[in-house]
Amino acid sequence: MFTMAGCFFGELSYLSPSARDVTKGMFVPSLRGKGATANAIALFGAIITPYNLFLHSALVLSRKTPRSDKSIRAACRYFLIECSLAFVVAFLINVAVVIVAGSICSANNLSPADAGACGDLTLQSAPLLLRNVLGRSSSVVYAVALLASGQSTEISCTFAGQVIMQGFLDIKMKNWVRNLITRVIAIAPSLIVSIVSGPSGAGKLIILSSMVLSFEMSFAPIPLLKFCNSRKKVGPLKESIYDVIIAWALSVALIIVNTYFLVWTYIDWLAHNHLPRYTNAPVFVLVFALMAAYLVAVVYLMFRKDMVVTYVPVAERVQGQAEAGRAPVLASGADGDQPTPYRKDLADAS
């Protein structure tokens, strides 16, 4: 990430773009050209990624935090700051890439080859953006930065998969087995597409996979928000009403954008596809059924009633410990904290 950031920030200092145009582009966005909407939707999935919502929540447990409400709130607050810093760095890199691409590809002195590359800018043609700073070595440095970025993504995916398998599915396996499975799943599809379709197919696969992540996004924050806003689940650690309103507003906005794109793409495909009539009807029914199932699943998650109680009040837990013949663990009088619920079946074996 920092290799990529250094290259593009160096290019920014060379180009010196207009601060007014940059500010206008950030706060007054516009979509132009075929495929612009698809790329914008893909950005949601590529930048946020559903699995990171689970991973960031689980990484709070990597801190040695005293089991009290006050300490857990402090751990969540500091981890929020840490995640925010990481997202700010990623945001600045993305902004730098877009500004450099816009500045170079809108120049008046482009060569015919560069103009053709700017007409369909992909990962293969992107090294031209760094040519002013890196010269002939731009392709090598860009390739190294992409490799490092891919490794970073794969590491976070592997961690998220481990968290979900151990937490939701209660599946544990040896490290080499997990690494082999996750890497085969991650590498095999892209390798097959790259061999069959070449670089252009690989670029389209990135956009497609990012769009799929964006559509999956609705199924990650809704359960997470309902969990964090349920006293049956977290008791006094329930989120404040302001955090809940902001998070729900962002989630609903994302769902609306995804739904709009689905409907818009569906209608556009119906109007311009060249399939025979006997083929068009079954495809129409199938796609419509999938869209309806997607919307029904999202609505079900939003309005599903919370029936299972996992939070155990302090008095009941102390009583249970006494009945089991164990010394009750009480809160310390120094800070007035209450110990959080303890579940033996969810505790780490170590």
Short mmCIF file of N, CA and C in Angstrom, two decimals, residues 224-314:
data_model
loop_
_atom_site.label_atom_id
_atom_site.label_comp_id
_atom_site.label_asym_id
_atom_site.label_seq_id
_atom_site.Cartn_x
_atom_site.Cartn_y
_atom_site.Cartn_z
N LEU A 224 -25.16 -7.62 11.61
CA LEU A 224 -24.21 -7.01 12.54
C LEU A 224 -24.86 -5.86 13.30
N LEU A 225 -25.60 -5.02 12.58
CA LEU A 225 -26.27 -3.89 13.23
C LEU A 225 -27.35 -4.36 14.19
N LYS A 226 -28.12 -5.37 13.78
CA LYS A 226 -29.16 -5.89 14.66
C LYS A 226 -28.55 -6.53 15.91
N PHE A 227 -27.41 -7.17 15.74
CA PHE A 227 -26.74 -7.79 16.88
C PHE A 227 -26.25 -6.72 17.86
N CYS A 228 -25.60 -5.67 17.32
CA CYS A 228 -25.03 -4.64 18.19
C CYS A 228 -26.11 -3.76 18.83
N ASN A 229 -27.33 -3.79 18.28
CA ASN A 229 -28.41 -2.97 18.82
C ASN A 229 -29.41 -3.80 19.61
N SER A 230 -29.04 -5.01 19.99
CA SER A 230 -29.96 -5.89 20.70
C SER A 230 -29.48 -6.10 22.14
N ARG A 231 -30.32 -5.74 23.08
CA ARG A 231 -29.98 -5.99 24.48
C ARG A 231 -30.00 -7.48 24.79
N LYS A 232 -30.73 -8.27 24.01
CA LYS A 232 -30.72 -9.71 24.21
C LYS A 232 -29.36 -10.30 23.88
N LYS A 233 -28.60 -9.61 23.02
CA LYS A 233 -27.30 -10.13 22.60
C LYS A 233 -26.14 -9.52 23.38
N VAL A 234 -26.15 -8.20 23.57
CA VAL A 234 -24.98 -7.53 24.15
C VAL A 234 -25.28 -6.79 25.45
N GLY A 235 -26.54 -6.76 25.87
CA GLY A 235 -26.87 -6.12 27.14
C GLY A 235 -26.51 -4.65 27.17
N PRO A 236 -25.76 -4.20 28.19
CA PRO A 236 -25.43 -2.76 28.31
C PRO A 236 -24.45 -2.27 27.26
N LEU A 237 -23.84 -3.16 26.49
CA LEU A 237 -22.90 -2.75 25.44
C LEU A 237 -23.61 -2.38 24.15
N LYS A 238 -24.92 -2.24 24.22
CA LYS A 238 -25.69 -1.84 23.05
C LYS A 238 -25.22 -0.49 22.53
N GLU A 239 -25.19 -0.34 21.19
CA GLU A 239 -24.71 0.89 20.57
C GLU A 239 -25.65 2.06 20.87
N SER A 240 -25.11 3.27 20.80
CA SER A 240 -25.93 4.45 21.02
C SER A 240 -26.88 4.66 19.84
N ILE A 241 -27.93 5.39 20.08
CA ILE A 241 -28.95 5.61 19.06
C ILE A 241 -28.38 6.37 17.87
N TYR A 242 -27.41 7.26 18.11
CA TYR A 242 -26.81 8.04 17.02
C TYR A 242 -26.00 7.13 16.09
N ASP A 243 -25.20 6.24 16.67
CA ASP A 243 -24.43 5.30 15.85
C ASP A 243 -25.36 4.40 15.05
N VAL A 244 -26.44 3.97 15.68
CA VAL A 244 -27.38 3.07 15.00
C VAL A 244 -28.04 3.78 13.81
N ILE A 245 -28.46 5.03 14.02
CA ILE A 245 -29.13 5.77 12.93
C ILE A 245 -28.18 5.98 11.76
N ILE A 246 -26.95 6.38 12.04
CA ILE A 246 -25.98 6.63 10.96
C ILE A 246 -25.68 5.33 10.21
N ALA A 247 -25.45 4.25 10.96
CA ALA A 247 -25.10 2.97 10.32
C ALA A 247 -26.26 2.44 9.49
N TRP A 248 -27.47 2.53 10.01
CA TRP A 248 -28.63 2.06 9.26
C TRP A 248 -28.86 2.91 8.01
N ALA A 249 -28.66 4.23 8.13
CA ALA A 249 -28.84 5.10 6.97
C ALA A 249 -27.85 4.73 5.86
N LEU A 250 -26.60 4.49 6.22
CA LEU A 250 -25.60 4.10 5.21
C LEU A 250 -25.95 2.75 4.60
N SER A 251 -26.39 1.81 5.43
CA SER A 251 -26.72 0.48 4.93
C SER A 251 -27.92 0.52 3.99
N VAL A 252 -28.95 1.28 4.36
CA VAL A 252 -30.13 1.39 3.50
C VAL A 252 -29.77 2.08 2.19
N ALA A 253 -28.91 3.10 2.25
CA ALA A 253 -28.48 3.77 1.02
C ALA A 253 -27.75 2.80 0.10
N LEU A 254 -26.90 1.95 0.68
CA LEU A 254 -26.19 0.97 -0.13
C LEU A 254 -27.15 -0.04 -0.75
N ILE A 255 -28.14 -0.47 0.00
CA ILE A 255 -29.14 -1.41 -0.53
C ILE A 255 -29.91 -0.77 -1.68
N ILE A 256 -30.28 0.50 -1.52
CA ILE A 256 -31.02 1.20 -2.59
C ILE A 256 -30.18 1.31 -3.85
N VAL A 257 -28.90 1.65 -3.69
CA VAL A 257 -28.02 1.76 -4.85
C VAL A 257 -27.89 0.42 -5.56
N ASN A 258 -27.68 -0.65 -4.80
CA ASN A 258 -27.56 -1.97 -5.41
C ASN A 258 -28.85 -2.39 -6.11
N THR A 259 -29.99 -2.12 -5.46
CA THR A 259 -31.27 -2.47 -6.06
C THR A 259 -31.51 -1.69 -7.35
N TYR A 260 -31.18 -0.40 -7.32
CA TYR A 260 -31.33 0.42 -8.53
C TYR A 260 -30.48 -0.13 -9.67
N PHE A 261 -29.25 -0.51 -9.34
CA PHE A 261 -28.37 -1.03 -10.39
C PHE A 261 -28.89 -2.35 -10.94
N LEU A 262 -29.40 -3.21 -10.06
CA LEU A 262 -29.95 -4.47 -10.52
C LEU A 262 -31.12 -4.25 -11.48
N VAL A 263 -32.04 -3.39 -11.08
CA VAL A 263 -33.22 -3.13 -11.92
C VAL A 263 -32.82 -2.45 -13.23
N TRP A 264 -31.93 -1.47 -13.13
CA TRP A 264 -31.49 -0.74 -14.33
C TRP A 264 -30.78 -1.67 -15.31
N THR A 265 -29.88 -2.52 -14.80
CA THR A 265 -29.17 -3.46 -15.68
C THR A 265 -30.14 -4.46 -16.29
N TYR A 266 -31.10 -4.90 -15.51
CA TYR A 266 -32.09 -5.87 -15.98
C TYR A 266 -32.92 -5.29 -17.12
N ILE A 267 -33.41 -4.06 -16.94
CA ILE A 267 -34.22 -3.42 -17.98
C ILE A 267 -33.39 -3.15 -19.23
N ASP A 268 -32.14 -2.69 -19.02
CA ASP A 268 -31.27 -2.42 -20.17
C ASP A 268 -30.98 -3.69 -20.94
N TRP A 269 -30.79 -4.78 -20.22
CA TRP A 269 -30.52 -6.06 -20.90
C TRP A 269 -31.74 -6.52 -21.68
N LEU A 270 -32.93 -6.37 -21.10
CA LEU A 270 -34.15 -6.78 -21.81
C LEU A 270 -34.35 -5.98 -23.09
N ALA A 271 -33.96 -4.70 -23.06
CA ALA A 271 -34.19 -3.84 -24.21
C ALA A 271 -33.18 -4.06 -25.33
N HIS A 272 -31.98 -4.55 -25.00
CA HIS A 272 -30.92 -4.60 -26.01
C HIS A 272 -30.36 -6.00 -26.26
N ASN A 273 -30.88 -7.04 -25.61
CA ASN A 273 -30.32 -8.37 -25.85
C ASN A 273 -30.81 -8.89 -27.21
N HIS A 274 -30.05 -9.81 -27.78
CA HIS A 274 -30.35 -10.35 -29.11
C HIS A 274 -30.69 -11.84 -29.05
N LEU A 275 -31.20 -12.28 -27.91
CA LEU A 275 -31.56 -13.69 -27.78
C LEU A 275 -32.86 -13.98 -28.52
N PRO A 276 -33.03 -15.20 -29.01
CA PRO A 276 -34.32 -15.57 -29.62
C PRO A 276 -35.44 -15.51 -28.60
N ARG A 277 -36.65 -15.39 -29.10
CA ARG A 277 -37.79 -15.24 -28.21
C ARG A 277 -38.01 -16.45 -27.31
N TYR A 278 -37.78 -17.65 -27.87
CA TYR A 278 -37.99 -18.85 -27.06
C TYR A 278 -36.93 -18.98 -25.96
N THR A 279 -35.79 -18.31 -26.12
CA THR A 279 -34.77 -18.30 -25.08
C THR A 279 -34.95 -17.12 -24.13
N ASN A 280 -35.46 -16.03 -24.67
CA ASN A 280 -35.60 -14.81 -23.88
C ASN A 280 -36.57 -14.98 -22.72
N ALA A 281 -37.67 -15.69 -22.95
CA ALA A 281 -38.69 -15.84 -21.91
C ALA A 281 -38.18 -16.60 -20.68
N PRO A 282 -37.54 -17.79 -20.85
CA PRO A 282 -37.03 -18.48 -19.65
C PRO A 282 -35.96 -17.67 -18.91
N VAL A 283 -35.08 -17.00 -19.67
CA VAL A 283 -34.05 -16.18 -19.02
C VAL A 283 -34.69 -15.04 -18.24
N PHE A 284 -35.71 -14.43 -18.83
CA PHE A 284 -36.43 -13.35 -18.15
C PHE A 284 -37.01 -13.83 -16.82
N VAL A 285 -37.64 -14.99 -16.85
CA VAL A 285 -38.25 -15.53 -15.62
C VAL A 285 -37.18 -15.85 -14.58
N LEU A 286 -36.08 -16.46 -15.03
CA LEU A 286 -35.01 -16.84 -14.10
C LEU A 286 -34.38 -15.61 -13.45
N VAL A 287 -34.03 -14.62 -14.25
CA VAL A 287 -33.39 -13.42 -13.70
C VAL A 287 -34.34 -12.68 -12.77
N PHE A 288 -35.61 -12.59 -13.15
CA PHE A 288 -36.61 -11.92 -12.31
C PHE A 288 -36.76 -12.66 -10.98
N ALA A 289 -36.74 -13.99 -11.00
CA ALA A 289 -36.85 -14.76 -9.77
C ALA A 289 -35.64 -14.54 -8.86
N LEU A 290 -34.45 -14.46 -9.45
CA LEU A 290 -33.24 -14.21 -8.65
C LEU A 290 -33.28 -12.83 -8.02
N MET A 291 -33.71 -11.83 -8.79
CA MET A 291 -33.82 -10.48 -8.23
C MET A 291 -34.83 -10.44 -7.10
N ALA A 292 -35.97 -11.10 -7.29
CA ALA A 292 -36.99 -11.12 -6.24
C ALA A 292 -36.48 -11.83 -5.00
N ALA A 293 -35.75 -12.93 -5.18
CA ALA A 293 -35.20 -13.65 -4.03
C ALA A 293 -34.20 -12.79 -3.27
N TYR A 294 -33.40 -12.03 -4.00
CA TYR A 294 -32.42 -11.14 -3.36
C TYR A 294 -33.13 -10.10 -2.49
N LEU A 295 -34.15 -9.46 -3.04
CA LEU A 295 -34.87 -8.43 -2.30
C LEU A 295 -35.62 -9.02 -1.11
N VAL A 296 -36.22 -10.20 -1.29
CA VAL A 296 -36.94 -10.84 -0.20
C VAL A 296 -35.97 -11.20 0.93
N ALA A 297 -34.79 -11.67 0.58
CA ALA A 297 -33.81 -12.03 1.61
C ALA A 297 -33.36 -10.81 2.40
N VAL A 298 -33.15 -9.69 1.71
CA VAL A 298 -32.75 -8.46 2.40
C VAL A 298 -33.85 -7.98 3.34
N VAL A 299 -35.10 -7.98 2.87
CA VAL A 299 -36.23 -7.54 3.70
C VAL A 299 -36.40 -8.49 4.90
N TYR A 300 -36.22 -9.78 4.68
CA TYR A 300 -36.33 -10.75 5.77
C TYR A 300 -35.29 -10.48 6.85
N LEU A 301 -34.06 -10.19 6.43
CA LEU A 301 -33.01 -9.91 7.42
C LEU A 301 -33.33 -8.66 8.22
N MET A 302 -33.89 -7.65 7.55
CA MET A 302 -34.17 -6.39 8.23
C MET A 302 -35.28 -6.53 9.28
N PHE A 303 -36.29 -7.35 9.00
CA PHE A 303 -37.46 -7.42 9.88
C PHE A 303 -37.54 -8.73 10.67
N ARG A 304 -36.53 -9.57 10.57
CA ARG A 304 -36.54 -10.82 11.31
C ARG A 304 -36.47 -10.54 12.82
N LYS A 305 -37.32 -11.19 13.60
CA LYS A 305 -37.37 -10.96 15.04
C LYS A 305 -36.19 -11.64 15.73
N ASP A 306 -35.69 -10.97 16.74
CA ASP A 306 -34.56 -11.49 17.51
C ASP A 306 -35.12 -12.34 18.65
N MET A 307 -34.95 -13.66 18.55
CA MET A 307 -35.57 -14.58 19.50
C MET A 307 -34.57 -15.14 20.52
N VAL A 308 -33.32 -15.33 20.13
CA VAL A 308 -32.35 -16.00 20.98
C VAL A 308 -31.67 -15.01 21.92
N VAL A 309 -31.64 -15.31 23.20
CA VAL A 309 -31.01 -14.46 24.20
C VAL A 309 -29.64 -15.04 24.53
N THR A 310 -28.59 -14.27 24.32
CA THR A 310 -27.24 -14.73 24.65
C THR A 310 -26.61 -13.93 25.78
N TYR A 311 -27.19 -12.76 26.11
CA TYR A 311 -26.64 -11.98 27.22
C TYR A 311 -27.19 -12.49 28.54
N VAL A 312 -26.27 -12.73 29.44
CA VAL A 312 -26.64 -13.22 30.77
C VAL A 312 -26.38 -12.11 31.79
N PRO A 313 -27.40 -11.59 32.48
CA PRO A 313 -27.17 -10.55 33.48
C PRO A 313 -26.21 -11.00 34.56
N VAL A 314 -25.58 -10.02 35.18
CA VAL A 314 -24.54 -10.33 36.17
C VAL A 314 -25.09 -11.16 37.32
#
